[in-house]
CSV table of C-alpha atoms in Angstrom, one decimal:
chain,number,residue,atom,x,y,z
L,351,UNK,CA,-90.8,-38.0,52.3
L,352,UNK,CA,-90.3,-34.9,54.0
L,353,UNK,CA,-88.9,-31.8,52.0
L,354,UNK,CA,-87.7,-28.4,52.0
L,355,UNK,CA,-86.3,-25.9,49.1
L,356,UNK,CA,-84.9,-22.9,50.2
L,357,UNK,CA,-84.4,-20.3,47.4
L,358,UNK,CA,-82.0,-18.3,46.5
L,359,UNK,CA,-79.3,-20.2,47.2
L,360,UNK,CA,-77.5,-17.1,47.7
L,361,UNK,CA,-78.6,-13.3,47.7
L,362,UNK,CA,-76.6,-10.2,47.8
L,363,UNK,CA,-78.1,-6.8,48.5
L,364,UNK,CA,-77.4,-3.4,49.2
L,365,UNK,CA,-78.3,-2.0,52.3
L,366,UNK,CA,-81.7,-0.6,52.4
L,367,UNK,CA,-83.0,-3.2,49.6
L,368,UNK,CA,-85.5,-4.5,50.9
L,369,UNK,CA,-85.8,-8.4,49.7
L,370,UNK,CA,-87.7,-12.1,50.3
L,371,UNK,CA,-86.4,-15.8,50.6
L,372,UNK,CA,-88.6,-18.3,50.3
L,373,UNK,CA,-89.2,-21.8,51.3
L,374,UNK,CA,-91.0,-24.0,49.7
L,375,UNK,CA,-92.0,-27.4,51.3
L,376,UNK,CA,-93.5,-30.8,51.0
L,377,UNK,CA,-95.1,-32.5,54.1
L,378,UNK,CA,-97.3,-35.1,55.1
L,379,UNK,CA,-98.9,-32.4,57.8
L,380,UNK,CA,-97.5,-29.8,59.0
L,381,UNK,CA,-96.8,-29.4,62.3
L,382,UNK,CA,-94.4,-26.0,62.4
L,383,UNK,CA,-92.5,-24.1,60.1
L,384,UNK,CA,-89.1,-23.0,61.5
L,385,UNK,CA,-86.7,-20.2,60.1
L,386,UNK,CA,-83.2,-20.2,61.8
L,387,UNK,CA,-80.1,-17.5,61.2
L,388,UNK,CA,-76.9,-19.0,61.2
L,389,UNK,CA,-73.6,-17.0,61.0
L,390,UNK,CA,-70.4,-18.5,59.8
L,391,UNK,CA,-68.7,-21.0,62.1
L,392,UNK,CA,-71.9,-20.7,64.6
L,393,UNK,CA,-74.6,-22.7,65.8
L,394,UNK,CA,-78.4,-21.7,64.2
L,395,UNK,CA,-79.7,-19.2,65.8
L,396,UNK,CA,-83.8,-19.6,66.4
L,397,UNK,CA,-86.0,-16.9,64.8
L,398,UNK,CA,-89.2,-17.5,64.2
L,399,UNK,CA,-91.9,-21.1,64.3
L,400,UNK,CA,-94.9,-20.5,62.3
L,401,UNK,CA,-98.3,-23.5,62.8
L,402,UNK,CA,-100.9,-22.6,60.4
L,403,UNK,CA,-101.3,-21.0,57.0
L,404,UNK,CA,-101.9,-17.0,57.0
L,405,UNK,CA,-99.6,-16.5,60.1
L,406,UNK,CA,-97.2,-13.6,60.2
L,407,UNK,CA,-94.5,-13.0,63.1
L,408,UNK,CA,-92.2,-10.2,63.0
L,409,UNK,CA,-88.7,-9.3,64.8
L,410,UNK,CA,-86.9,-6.1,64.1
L,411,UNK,CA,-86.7,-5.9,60.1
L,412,UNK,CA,-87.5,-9.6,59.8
L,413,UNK,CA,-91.0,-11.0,59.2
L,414,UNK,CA,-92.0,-14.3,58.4
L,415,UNK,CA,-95.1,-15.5,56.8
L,416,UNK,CA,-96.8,-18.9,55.6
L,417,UNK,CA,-99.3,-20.6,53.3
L,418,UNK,CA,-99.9,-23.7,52.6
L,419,UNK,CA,-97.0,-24.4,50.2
L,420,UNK,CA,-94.3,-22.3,51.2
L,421,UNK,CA,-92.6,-19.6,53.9
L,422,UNK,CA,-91.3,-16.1,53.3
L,423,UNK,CA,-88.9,-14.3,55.0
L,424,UNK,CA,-88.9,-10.9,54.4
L,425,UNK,CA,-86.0,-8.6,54.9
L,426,UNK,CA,-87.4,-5.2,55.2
L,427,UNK,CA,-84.2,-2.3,55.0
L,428,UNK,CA,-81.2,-4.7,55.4
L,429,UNK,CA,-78.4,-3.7,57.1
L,430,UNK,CA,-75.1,-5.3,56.7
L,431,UNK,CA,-75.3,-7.2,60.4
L,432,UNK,CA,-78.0,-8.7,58.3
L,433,UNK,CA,-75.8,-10.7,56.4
L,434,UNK,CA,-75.7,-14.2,57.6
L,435,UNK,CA,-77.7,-18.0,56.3
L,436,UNK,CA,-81.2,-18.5,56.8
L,437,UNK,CA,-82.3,-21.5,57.6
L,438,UNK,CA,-86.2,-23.4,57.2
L,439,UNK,CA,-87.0,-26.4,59.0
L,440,UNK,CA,-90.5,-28.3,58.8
L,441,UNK,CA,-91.9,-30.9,61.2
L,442,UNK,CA,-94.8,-33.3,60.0
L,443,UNK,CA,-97.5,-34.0,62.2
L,444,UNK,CA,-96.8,-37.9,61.6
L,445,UNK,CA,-94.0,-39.8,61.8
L,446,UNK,CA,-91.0,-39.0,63.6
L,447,UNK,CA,-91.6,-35.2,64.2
L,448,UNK,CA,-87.4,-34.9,63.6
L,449,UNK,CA,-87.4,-31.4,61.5
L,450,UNK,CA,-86.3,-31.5,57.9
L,451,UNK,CA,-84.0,-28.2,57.1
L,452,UNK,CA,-83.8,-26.9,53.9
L,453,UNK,CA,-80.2,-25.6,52.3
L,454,UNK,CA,-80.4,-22.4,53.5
L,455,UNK,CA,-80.2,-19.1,51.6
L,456,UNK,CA,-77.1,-17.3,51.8
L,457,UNK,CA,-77.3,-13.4,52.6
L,458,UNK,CA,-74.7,-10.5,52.4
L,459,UNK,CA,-76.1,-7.3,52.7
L,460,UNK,CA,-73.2,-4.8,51.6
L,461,UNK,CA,-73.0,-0.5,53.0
Z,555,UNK,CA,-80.8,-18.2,81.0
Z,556,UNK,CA,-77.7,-20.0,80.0
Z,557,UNK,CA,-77.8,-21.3,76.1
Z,558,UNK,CA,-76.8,-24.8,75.0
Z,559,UNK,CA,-72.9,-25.1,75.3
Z,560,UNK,CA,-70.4,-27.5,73.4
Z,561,UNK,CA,-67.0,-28.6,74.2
Z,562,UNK,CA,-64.4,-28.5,72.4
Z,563,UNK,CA,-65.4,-25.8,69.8
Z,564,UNK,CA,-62.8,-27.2,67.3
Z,565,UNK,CA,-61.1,-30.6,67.5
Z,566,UNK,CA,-58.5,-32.4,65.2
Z,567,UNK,CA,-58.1,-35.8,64.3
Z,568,UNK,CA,-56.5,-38.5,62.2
Z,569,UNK,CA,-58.1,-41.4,60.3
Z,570,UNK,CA,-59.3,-44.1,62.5
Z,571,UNK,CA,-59.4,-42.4,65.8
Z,572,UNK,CA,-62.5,-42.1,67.9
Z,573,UNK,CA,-63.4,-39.1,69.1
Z,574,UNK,CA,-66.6,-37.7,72.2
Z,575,UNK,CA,-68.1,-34.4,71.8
Z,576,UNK,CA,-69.9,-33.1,74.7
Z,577,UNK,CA,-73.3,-31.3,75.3
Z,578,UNK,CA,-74.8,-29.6,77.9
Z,579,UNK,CA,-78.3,-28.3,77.3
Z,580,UNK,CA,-80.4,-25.4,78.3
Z,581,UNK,CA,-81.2,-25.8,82.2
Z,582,UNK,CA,-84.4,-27.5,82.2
Z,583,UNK,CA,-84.5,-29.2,78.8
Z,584,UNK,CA,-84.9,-33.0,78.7
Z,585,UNK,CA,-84.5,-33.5,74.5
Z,586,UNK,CA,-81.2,-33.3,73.2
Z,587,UNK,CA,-80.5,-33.7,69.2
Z,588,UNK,CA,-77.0,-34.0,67.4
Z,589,UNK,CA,-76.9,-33.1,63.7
Z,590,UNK,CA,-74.1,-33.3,61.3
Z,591,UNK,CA,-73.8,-29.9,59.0
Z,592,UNK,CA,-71.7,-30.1,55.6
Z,593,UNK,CA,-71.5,-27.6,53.0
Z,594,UNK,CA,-72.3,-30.4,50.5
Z,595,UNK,CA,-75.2,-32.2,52.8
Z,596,UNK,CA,-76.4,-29.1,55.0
Z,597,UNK,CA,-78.0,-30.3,58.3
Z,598,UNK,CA,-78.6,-33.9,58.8
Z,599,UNK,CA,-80.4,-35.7,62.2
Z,600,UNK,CA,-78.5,-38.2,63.4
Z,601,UNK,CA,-80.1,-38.9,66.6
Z,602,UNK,CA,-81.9,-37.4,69.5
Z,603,UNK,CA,-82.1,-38.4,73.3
Z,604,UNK,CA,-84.5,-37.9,76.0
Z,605,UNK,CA,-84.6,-38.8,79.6
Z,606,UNK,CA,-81.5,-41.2,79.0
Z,607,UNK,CA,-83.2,-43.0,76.0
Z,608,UNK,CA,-82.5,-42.4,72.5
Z,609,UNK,CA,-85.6,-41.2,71.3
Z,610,UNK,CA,-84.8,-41.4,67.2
Z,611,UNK,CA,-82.1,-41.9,65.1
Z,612,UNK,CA,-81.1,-40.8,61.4
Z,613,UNK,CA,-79.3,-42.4,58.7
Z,614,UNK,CA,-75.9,-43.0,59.7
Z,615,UNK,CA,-73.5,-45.8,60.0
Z,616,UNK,CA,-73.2,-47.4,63.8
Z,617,UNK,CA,-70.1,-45.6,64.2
Z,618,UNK,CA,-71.8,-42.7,65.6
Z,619,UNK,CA,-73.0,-43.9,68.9
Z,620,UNK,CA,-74.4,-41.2,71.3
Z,621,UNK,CA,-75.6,-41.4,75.0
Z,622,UNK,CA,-77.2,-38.8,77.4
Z,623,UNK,CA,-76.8,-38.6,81.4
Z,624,UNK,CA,-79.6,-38.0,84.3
Z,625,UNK,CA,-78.4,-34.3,84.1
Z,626,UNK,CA,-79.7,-34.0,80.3
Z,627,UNK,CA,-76.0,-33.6,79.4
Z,628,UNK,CA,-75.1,-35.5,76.3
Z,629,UNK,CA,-72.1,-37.3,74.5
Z,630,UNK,CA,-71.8,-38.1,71.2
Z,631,UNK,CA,-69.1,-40.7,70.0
Z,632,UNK,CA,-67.3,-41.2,66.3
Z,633,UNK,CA,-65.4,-44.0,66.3
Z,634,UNK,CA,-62.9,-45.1,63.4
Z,635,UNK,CA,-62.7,-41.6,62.1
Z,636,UNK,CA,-63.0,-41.0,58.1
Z,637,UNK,CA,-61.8,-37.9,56.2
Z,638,UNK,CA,-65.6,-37.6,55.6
Z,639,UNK,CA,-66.5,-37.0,59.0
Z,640,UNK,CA,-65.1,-33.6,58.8
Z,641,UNK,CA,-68.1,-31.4,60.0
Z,642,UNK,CA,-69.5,-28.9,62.0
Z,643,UNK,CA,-71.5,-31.0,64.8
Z,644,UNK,CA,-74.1,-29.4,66.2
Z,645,UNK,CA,-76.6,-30.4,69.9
Z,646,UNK,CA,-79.8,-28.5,69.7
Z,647,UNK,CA,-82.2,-29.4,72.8
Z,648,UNK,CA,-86.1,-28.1,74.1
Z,649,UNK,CA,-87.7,-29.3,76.9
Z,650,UNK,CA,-89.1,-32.8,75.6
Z,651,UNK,CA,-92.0,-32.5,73.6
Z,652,UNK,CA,-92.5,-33.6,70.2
Z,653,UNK,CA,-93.6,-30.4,68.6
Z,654,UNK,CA,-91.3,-27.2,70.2
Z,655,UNK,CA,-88.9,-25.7,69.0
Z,656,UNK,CA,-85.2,-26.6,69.3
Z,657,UNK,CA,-82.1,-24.1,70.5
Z,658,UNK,CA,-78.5,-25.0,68.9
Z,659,UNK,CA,-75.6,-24.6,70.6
Z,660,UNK,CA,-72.5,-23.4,69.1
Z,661,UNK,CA,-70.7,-26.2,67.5
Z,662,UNK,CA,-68.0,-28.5,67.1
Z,663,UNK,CA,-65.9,-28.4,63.9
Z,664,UNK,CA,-64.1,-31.9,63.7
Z,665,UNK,CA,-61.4,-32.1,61.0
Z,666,UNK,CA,-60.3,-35.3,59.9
Z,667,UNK,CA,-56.8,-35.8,58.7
């Protein structure tokens, strides 16, 4: 069985601390890693997909890497429109291909 | 381009009514999915439609039916209502393949009284 553990569960910062989130995962296979933002009361908000171990994408102060075990999202400089969930998906290369999220890691960056 | 949009955005109901949420994905995309988010379960699938055929489905009971049109536009159905079914419900759709990556729209949240 597919799974995904998202640590922190939560993570408060000050703004300019830089930070990391991981997410560890257990696949049969992977197929694509997916990190999503989701503010409160919204839909996810697509970020980043990552396929294969040693890829890095970036966006703004946001980069997201991956190995064969786990995904990190690093927060370089937060500001406080930071602040939101971040959420990591995997989908197996078997199976069903439906994408297993993790918890999430909640973020507040404060001024 | 337009995003995925939901209607209503916030809906409440009592036990053992039935109650159809409405999707309309992003122009183009063939694959729509509903998920159920909880603060104590986080995202779960429950099913996903393409071209008019559901395509998978999670683990939930039969009371959750779904369906989706020749337009791509989707419904989802609850019927008999529980206080559990309280949720945000969330359509997320991509243009059909297996392997891409999936846009959410912006919600419903269903409270059941």
């Amino acid at each position: 069985e597919d799974q995904v553990t998202q640590s922190p569960e939560a993570l408060r910062l000050q703004e300019g601390e830089s930070s990391s989130l991981n997410c560890s995962y257990t696949v049969s296979g992977l197929r694509g890693l997916f990190w999503y933002r989701q503010d409160p009361g919204k839909g996810p908000e697509f970020l980043f997909t990552l396929y294969s171990a040693g890829e890095e994408k970036e966006k703004e102060r946001l980069k997201a890497t991956l190995t064969k075990k786990e995904s990190f999202l690093h927060i370089t400089a937060p500001k406080p429109e930071d602040s939101a969930t971040y959420l990591c998906a995997v989908q197996a290369r078997g199976g069903s291909y439906i994408p297993t999220f993790g918890r999430g890691t909640s973020l507040i960056v404060h001024p | 381009k337009a995003g995925v949009t939901q209607t209503p955005r916030y809906l409440i109901k009592t036990r053992g009514q039935q109650v159809t949420l409405s999707c309309s994905p992003i122009s183009g995309h063939r694959s729509v999915s509903w998920y159920q988010q909880t603060p104590g379960q986080g995202l779960q699938f429950l099913f996903e439609y393409f071209s008019e055929t559901q395509r998978n489905k999670g683990n939930f009971p039969g009371r959750f039916s779904g369906r989706q049109f020749s337009n791509s536009r989707s419904e989802m159905n609850v019927s008999t209502l529980e206080l559990g079914d309280s949720a945000l419900y969330l359509c997320a759709s991509k243009v059909g393949g297996s392997f891409e990556t999936q846009y959410f729209g912006p919600g419903t949240r269903l409270l059941v009284l």
